[in-house]
Each structure stands twice: as structure tokens, then as C-alpha cells.
Coordinates of C-alpha atoms in Angstrom, one line a residue:
M1 CA 105.6 80.4 73.5
A2 CA 105.3 83.2 76.6
D3 CA 103.1 81.2 78.2
D4 CA 104.7 77.5 78.0
W5 CA 106.2 78.4 81.8
Q6 CA 102.8 79.6 83.4
S7 CA 101.2 76.3 85.4
E8 CA 98.1 75.6 83.4
D9 CA 96.2 75.4 87.4
K10 CA 94.6 78.7 86.5
A11 CA 92.7 80.2 89.3
S12 CA 89.4 80.0 88.8
P13 CA 86.9 83.2 88.3
E14 CA 85.1 82.0 91.3
S15 CA 88.4 81.1 93.5
M16 CA 89.6 84.9 92.0
R17 CA 86.5 86.3 93.8
K18 CA 86.7 84.9 97.4
L19 CA 91.0 86.2 97.1
K20 CA 89.0 90.0 96.6
E21 CA 87.0 89.2 98.8
L22 CA 89.5 88.2 101.5
L23 CA 91.7 91.4 100.5
S24 CA 88.9 94.1 101.2
H25 CA 88.6 92.9 105.1
P26 CA 89.5 95.6 106.9
D27 CA 93.3 94.1 108.2
N28 CA 93.8 92.8 104.7
Q29 CA 94.4 96.6 103.8
L30 CA 97.2 97.6 105.8
C31 CA 100.6 95.5 105.6
A32 CA 100.4 92.3 108.1
D33 CA 104.8 93.4 108.2
C34 CA 104.3 97.7 109.1
R35 CA 101.7 98.0 108.1
A36 CA 101.7 100.0 105.1
P37 CA 98.1 100.7 103.0
H38 CA 96.7 99.1 100.1
P39 CA 99.2 96.2 99.9
K40 CA 99.7 94.6 96.7
W41 CA 102.0 91.0 97.6
A42 CA 101.6 87.9 99.3
S43 CA 103.6 85.3 101.0
T44 CA 100.9 82.3 100.0
N45 CA 102.5 79.8 102.0
I46 CA 102.8 81.9 104.6
G47 CA 98.7 83.5 104.1
V48 CA 99.5 87.1 104.6
F49 CA 99.3 89.9 102.2
I50 CA 102.4 92.6 102.6
C51 CA 103.7 95.7 100.7
I52 CA 106.3 96.1 98.5
K53 CA 108.6 96.6 100.9
C54 CA 108.0 94.1 103.1
S55 CA 108.2 91.3 100.2
G56 CA 111.7 92.1 99.5
V57 CA 113.0 90.8 101.8
H58 CA 110.5 88.1 102.4
R59 CA 111.7 86.7 99.3
S60 CA 115.3 86.9 101.2
L61 CA 114.1 84.4 103.1
G62 CA 113.8 81.7 100.1
V63 CA 110.8 79.9 98.8
D64 CA 111.1 77.4 101.7
I65 CA 109.9 80.3 103.9
S66 CA 108.0 82.4 102.1
R67 CA 106.5 82.0 98.5
V68 CA 105.6 85.5 97.3
I69 CA 103.3 86.5 94.6
S70 CA 101.9 89.5 92.9
L71 CA 98.2 90.1 93.6
T72 CA 97.9 92.1 90.2
L73 CA 100.8 91.1 87.9
D74 CA 101.4 87.0 88.9
T75 CA 99.1 84.1 87.2
W76 CA 97.5 83.0 90.7
T77 CA 96.1 79.2 91.1
D78 CA 93.3 77.8 92.8
D79 CA 95.9 76.1 95.8
Q80 CA 97.3 79.5 95.9
V81 CA 94.1 81.0 96.4
E82 CA 92.8 78.0 99.1
L83 CA 95.6 78.3 101.1
M84 CA 95.3 82.3 101.8
L85 CA 91.5 82.0 102.6
A86 CA 93.2 78.8 105.3
V87 CA 95.2 80.8 106.9
G88 CA 91.9 83.1 107.1
G89 CA 94.2 86.7 107.3
N90 CA 96.4 89.0 108.2
D91 CA 95.2 89.0 111.5
A92 CA 94.8 85.4 111.8
A93 CA 98.2 84.7 110.9
N94 CA 99.7 87.8 113.0
A95 CA 98.3 86.5 116.0
T96 CA 100.2 82.9 115.5
Y97 CA 103.7 84.7 114.8
E98 CA 103.5 88.0 117.0
A99 CA 101.7 86.0 119.6
Y100 CA 104.9 87.2 121.7
A101 CA 106.4 90.0 120.1
P102 CA 106.8 92.6 122.4
H103 CA 104.5 95.7 122.9
N104 CA 105.3 98.2 119.6
S105 CA 107.8 96.6 118.3
R106 CA 107.1 96.5 114.4
P107 CA 108.4 98.5 112.3
P108 CA 106.8 101.7 110.6
S109 CA 105.4 102.0 107.6
N110 CA 108.9 104.5 107.3
A111 CA 111.3 101.7 108.6
S112 CA 114.9 101.2 107.2
V113 CA 115.5 98.2 105.0
Q114 CA 117.5 97.1 108.1
Q115 CA 114.6 98.0 110.4
R116 CA 113.0 95.7 108.2
S117 CA 114.9 93.3 107.5
D118 CA 115.2 92.6 111.1
W119 CA 111.7 92.2 111.8
I120 CA 111.0 89.7 109.0
R121 CA 113.2 87.5 109.8
R122 CA 112.8 87.0 113.5
K123 CA 109.2 86.7 112.5
Y124 CA 109.4 84.3 110.0
E125 CA 112.5 82.5 109.9
D126 CA 113.5 82.4 113.5
Q127 CA 110.1 82.4 115.3
E128 CA 111.5 84.5 118.2
F129 CA 107.0 85.4 118.9
L130 CA 105.5 82.0 118.1
T131 CA 104.2 80.1 121.1
P132 CA 107.3 77.4 121.6
S133 CA 105.3 74.3 121.2
L134 CA 104.6 76.4 117.0
R135 CA 108.0 76.3 116.3
I136 CA 109.6 74.6 113.8
G137 CA 113.1 74.5 112.3
S138 CA 114.2 76.3 109.6
S139 CA 116.6 74.8 106.5
V140 CA 118.2 77.8 106.4
T141 CA 121.1 78.8 109.2
M142 CA 119.4 82.1 111.5
K143 CA 121.4 84.7 112.3
H144 CA 124.6 84.3 109.5
S145 CA 124.5 85.7 106.0
R146 CA 121.7 85.0 103.9
L147 CA 121.5 84.5 100.9
S148 CA 118.8 87.4 99.2
S149 CA 116.4 84.9 96.3
I150 CA 114.8 85.7 93.5
D151 CA 111.1 84.3 93.6
S152 CA 110.5 82.8 90.5
N153 CA 107.3 83.2 89.7
S154 CA 107.8 87.7 90.8
S155 CA 111.2 88.8 90.6
E156 CA 111.6 87.9 87.1
T157 CA 111.1 89.1 83.6
N158 CA 110.1 87.6 81.0
T159 CA 111.4 89.0 78.1
H160 CA 108.6 87.9 75.9
S161 CA 105.4 88.5 77.8
D162 CA 104.2 92.2 79.3
D163 CA 103.0 89.8 81.9
S164 CA 106.5 89.9 83.7
S165 CA 108.5 91.9 86.3
L166 CA 111.9 92.8 88.0
N167 CA 113.5 94.0 90.2
P168 CA 115.6 96.6 89.3
K169 CA 117.5 97.7 91.9
P170 CA 120.4 95.7 92.3
P171 CA 123.3 96.1 94.9
T172 CA 125.5 99.4 94.0
S173 CA 128.0 96.8 93.2
H174 CA 126.4 95.9 90.5
S175 CA 126.0 98.4 87.2
G176 CA 122.8 100.0 87.1
K177 CA 122.1 98.7 82.7
P178 CA 119.9 95.7 81.9
K179 CA 122.7 93.8 79.8
L180 CA 120.5 92.1 76.7
T181 CA 121.8 89.1 75.2
E182 CA 120.5 87.5 71.9
S183 CA 121.8 84.0 71.6
N184 CA 120.8 80.9 68.8
S185 CA 119.9 77.8 70.7
N186 CA 118.2 74.4 69.2
R187 CA 115.9 74.4 72.2
Q188 CA 113.9 71.8 72.7
R189 CA 111.6 73.9 74.9
P190 CA 111.3 77.2 76.4
S191 CA 112.8 77.6 80.4
R192 CA 113.4 80.1 82.4
S193 CA 115.8 80.7 84.6
S194 CA 117.5 83.2 87.5
T195 CA 121.1 83.5 88.7
M196 CA 121.8 83.8 91.8
P197 CA 124.3 85.9 93.4
P198 CA 127.0 84.3 95.7
L199 CA 127.0 84.7 99.7
D200 CA 130.3 87.2 99.7
R201 CA 128.3 90.3 96.5
I202 CA 124.9 90.4 98.6
N203 CA 123.4 91.0 101.7
S204 CA 120.1 91.6 102.1
G205 CA 120.9 94.5 103.6
M206 CA 122.0 96.4 101.0
V207 CA 118.8 95.4 98.4
E208 CA 116.1 97.9 97.9
F209 CA 113.4 97.3 96.3
I210 CA 111.5 100.8 94.2
G211 CA 109.8 99.3 91.7
L212 CA 109.7 96.4 89.0
L213 CA 110.3 96.5 84.7
K214 CA 108.9 95.0 82.6
I215 CA 110.6 94.1 79.3
M216 CA 108.8 93.1 76.0
V217 CA 110.8 91.8 73.1
L218 CA 109.2 93.2 70.0
K219 CA 111.5 92.6 66.6
G220 CA 114.5 91.7 66.1
R221 CA 115.8 92.4 62.0
D222 CA 118.4 91.6 59.9
L223 CA 119.8 89.0 62.9
A224 CA 123.2 87.4 62.3
V225 CA 123.3 83.7 61.3
R226 CA 124.3 81.5 63.4
D227 CA 122.1 78.1 62.2
V228 CA 120.2 78.2 59.1
L229 CA 117.9 74.9 59.5
T230 CA 117.5 75.5 63.3
S231 CA 118.0 78.2 64.1
D232 CA 115.8 79.8 67.9
P233 CA 116.8 82.7 68.7
Y234 CA 116.2 84.1 71.9
V235 CA 117.0 87.2 75.1
K236 CA 118.3 87.3 77.4
A237 CA 118.0 90.3 80.4
I238 CA 120.4 91.1 83.2
L239 CA 120.5 93.9 85.4
G240 CA 122.8 92.8 88.1
W241 CA 123.0 89.2 89.4
Q242 CA 119.5 88.8 88.4
Q243 CA 118.7 87.8 85.0
V244 CA 116.2 85.6 83.0
F245 CA 116.3 83.6 79.6
D246 CA 115.6 81.0 77.6
Y247 CA 118.3 78.4 77.5
D248 CA 119.3 75.4 75.9
T249 CA 120.6 72.2 77.7
F250 CA 121.1 70.0 74.7
S251 CA 123.9 72.0 72.5
A252 CA 125.7 74.9 73.2
D253 CA 124.7 78.8 72.4
D254 CA 125.6 81.2 69.5
I255 CA 125.8 84.3 70.9
M256 CA 123.8 86.5 68.3
G257 CA 124.9 89.9 70.2
E258 CA 124.6 92.0 73.1
A259 CA 123.0 95.8 74.3
E260 CA 122.9 97.7 77.4
V261 CA 119.8 100.0 78.2
D262 CA 120.2 102.9 80.6
V263 CA 116.8 102.5 82.9
N264 CA 117.9 105.9 85.3
P265 CA 116.0 108.0 82.2
M266 CA 112.6 106.3 82.3
V267 CA 112.8 105.8 86.1
E268 CA 113.5 109.2 86.9
A269 CA 110.8 111.0 84.5
A270 CA 108.4 107.9 86.4
R271 CA 109.9 109.3 89.5
M272 CA 108.8 113.9 88.6
Y273 CA 104.8 112.5 87.3
E274 CA 104.0 109.4 89.7
G275 CA 100.6 110.2 90.8
V276 CA 100.0 112.9 87.9
E277 CA 97.0 111.3 85.2
I278 CA 96.6 112.2 81.9
E279 CA 93.2 112.9 80.9
V280 CA 93.5 112.6 77.1
G281 CA 96.6 110.5 74.8
R282 CA 99.1 110.8 76.4
R283 CA 102.3 113.0 77.2
Q284 CA 106.1 112.7 76.4
I285 CA 108.0 113.0 80.0
G286 CA 111.4 112.2 78.8
K287 CA 114.1 110.6 76.2
W288 CA 116.9 108.7 76.1
L289 CA 119.2 110.2 73.1
A290 CA 120.9 107.8 70.6
T291 CA 124.7 108.9 71.1
S292 CA 127.9 107.2 69.5
D293 CA 128.2 105.7 73.4
N294 CA 125.2 103.8 73.2
A295 CA 123.0 100.7 71.7
L296 CA 120.6 103.4 70.3
V297 CA 119.5 103.2 66.9
R298 CA 117.3 106.3 66.9
D299 CA 116.3 109.0 70.0
S300 CA 113.7 106.5 72.4
E301 CA 110.7 108.9 74.1
I302 CA 109.4 108.0 77.7
W303 CA 105.8 108.2 76.9
L304 CA 102.8 109.0 80.2
S305 CA 99.4 107.7 79.4
N306 CA 96.7 105.9 82.0
G307 CA 99.1 106.5 84.5
R308 CA 101.4 103.7 82.5
V309 CA 105.3 105.2 81.6
T310 CA 106.5 102.9 78.7
Q311 CA 109.1 103.6 76.8
E312 CA 110.3 101.8 72.9
M313 CA 113.7 101.8 71.9
S314 CA 115.4 100.3 68.6
L315 CA 118.5 99.0 69.8
K316 CA 122.0 97.7 67.0
L317 CA 122.9 94.6 69.0
Q318 CA 126.7 94.6 69.6
H319 CA 129.7 92.2 69.6
V320 CA 128.5 91.0 66.4
E321 CA 128.1 91.8 62.6
S322 CA 124.9 92.7 62.3
G323 CA 120.9 93.0 63.9
E324 CA 118.5 95.4 66.2
L325 CA 116.0 94.7 68.4
D326 CA 113.6 96.6 69.3
I327 CA 111.7 96.3 73.2
A328 CA 109.2 97.9 75.7
L329 CA 109.4 98.9 78.7
E330 CA 107.0 99.2 81.5
W331 CA 108.2 100.7 84.8
V332 CA 105.5 100.0 88.0
P333 CA 106.0 101.9 90.7
L334 CA 105.9 101.3 94.3
T335 CA 102.9 102.4 94.8
Q336 CA 100.7 100.3 92.3

């Protein structure tokens, strides 16, 4: 079930070899928009390699302008690789998109969120620096409040697979605690979906990408019975205005409980030990304590091993007569 949503047109080893070779070119070792070193993301329709901070702005443009995927976390297709090869890399793309850009107008790698957003929108959405004859009108209204969208390939969390990710710093008006909801449905097929924030609740300048959070559902125990004959429980993960879930388009869902998870202990521990390598085994670097105020069944330890920060936990489902859920988290910082 975990891989049903993924494209069957997975890139061939030869295509991935060509992509890796393209990435190795000197111009592609720096972000196309801010020159930050070692970009780990790409806009496949624009044909550029970008850093994770710039990738957040690209997502906010919408997939009609920029389709962002990870070089390390996502599954590529042959078509996506061919598009990147056809463009020829960052220098070739910038020769077009920055043809009329003022000298030294590109923001530095440590630019503010607003500086970065202004530059990228002027460059790709407003097309200010293109040769006038090459400019194409965008379906997105320019110079107005814009919707910050979630790319369905890179920024969602697949609650059934450890290959997915989430951009976990929502606008400050929303809770920093992801919520997991378990439901029962007579689903015909698994699907993935995400809610979009209304324009008056989200502004691109309010969004800061601090890393990726992978969520994997391990086990459910003593779950509430909702439909003995056709029960098909699933989990929905919510963080701020982002949510990803399997849903049923044919019948109503029966809620089987929910639980909130505080990711702050994990994020803070990861920041403290960023760059630290454990030669042998693993090291405990933090703990989230079980109390009467949270859903933990027992204390949850945070571990560092081979550069990976991980945490497993057992959660008692709330607002339901019974049920526990085991999940595993992995934090991926901006540097990866």
C-alpha cells in the first residue's frame, strides 16, 4: 500500500547516472538562486538545482511555475531527468532567466526569507529579467498575495513509508505539534491529499523551512472497532496547514482516535548534535517524557546514529474508547 501512489515510471539507472553527472558540474554545485553550496533539490520544469531554503519559495509559486523534488528523498522519472538534461544546468538556465538582471542583484545564501522570496518571484513568476520576447504570462496573479502550496511529490508526509517528508515550520499562528488521527474507512484505493491554507491565513514571507520530518507508522494495537467486516484503518498526519492522509471517496470515515506529538525535543536535540558523527553504535541525545498532559504511553528516547536523528514512540489515542499507535520519526536538517 505504501508505494501505490508513486509513479511506475521510475527513472532507469542510466538516467540517474546522467543526472548525477549533470549535478557534478561546477555550476550545479551551487544553488541557482542564492549560490548556497551543495543544493539537494531541483525544479524539474525550470531545470535548476536549488537549496532547501530556495525550494520553499519555489513551492509557494505553485506547480504551474515550479515543480520541486528532492535529489535524495524522492523517486525520479526518466521524463524529469530528460528535462533537466535538456536545460543543461544552472548556468544555462540563468543565462535565460537572469539575462537582464541588474549586476549583483542576486541575494546571498544567508538572505532573509523576504529577500529570497522577492528575488525568486521576480525571476520566475514575474519574469522581470528575461528577454522580453521570451516572457510567458503566468496563470498566477502577480504582485498580489499568493498561496503557498504544497508540492505533492516532496513536501508531504506519507504516513506509511519512510521515504516521505514534511516541511515542519508552519506559520506562527498554528500549533507546532503534529496531530495524528486514526480513522476507519471502506476505501477502494489509497490516496494522498493535502489541505491548502486560505490566502488570509498564509503569506509566503511567513514561511521558514527548517528541515524535513519523516513519519512512519509502525503498529496499531487494541484499536476501536468501527466495522467488523470491512474495517480498514488509516492515519492522517497534520502539521499547521499541512495534512496528508489516505481517504475514502465512497463512504464516511469513522474516527478511531487522535494524538498530538511534540516534535520540539527532537528538533532541538538534532540542532545541538548537528554534524556530530558516532563512530560505533548510537547515542541517546534527548527524551520526551510521558506525563498526564500528553499521549505518550511511556518515555520516548531520541537517538543519534550514523548521522540520523530518530525517535520511536507509543501513543495512546485520545477521544476514543481504546487504541494505541506506534510511530517512528526521523529528522532531516537543512544541510542534508
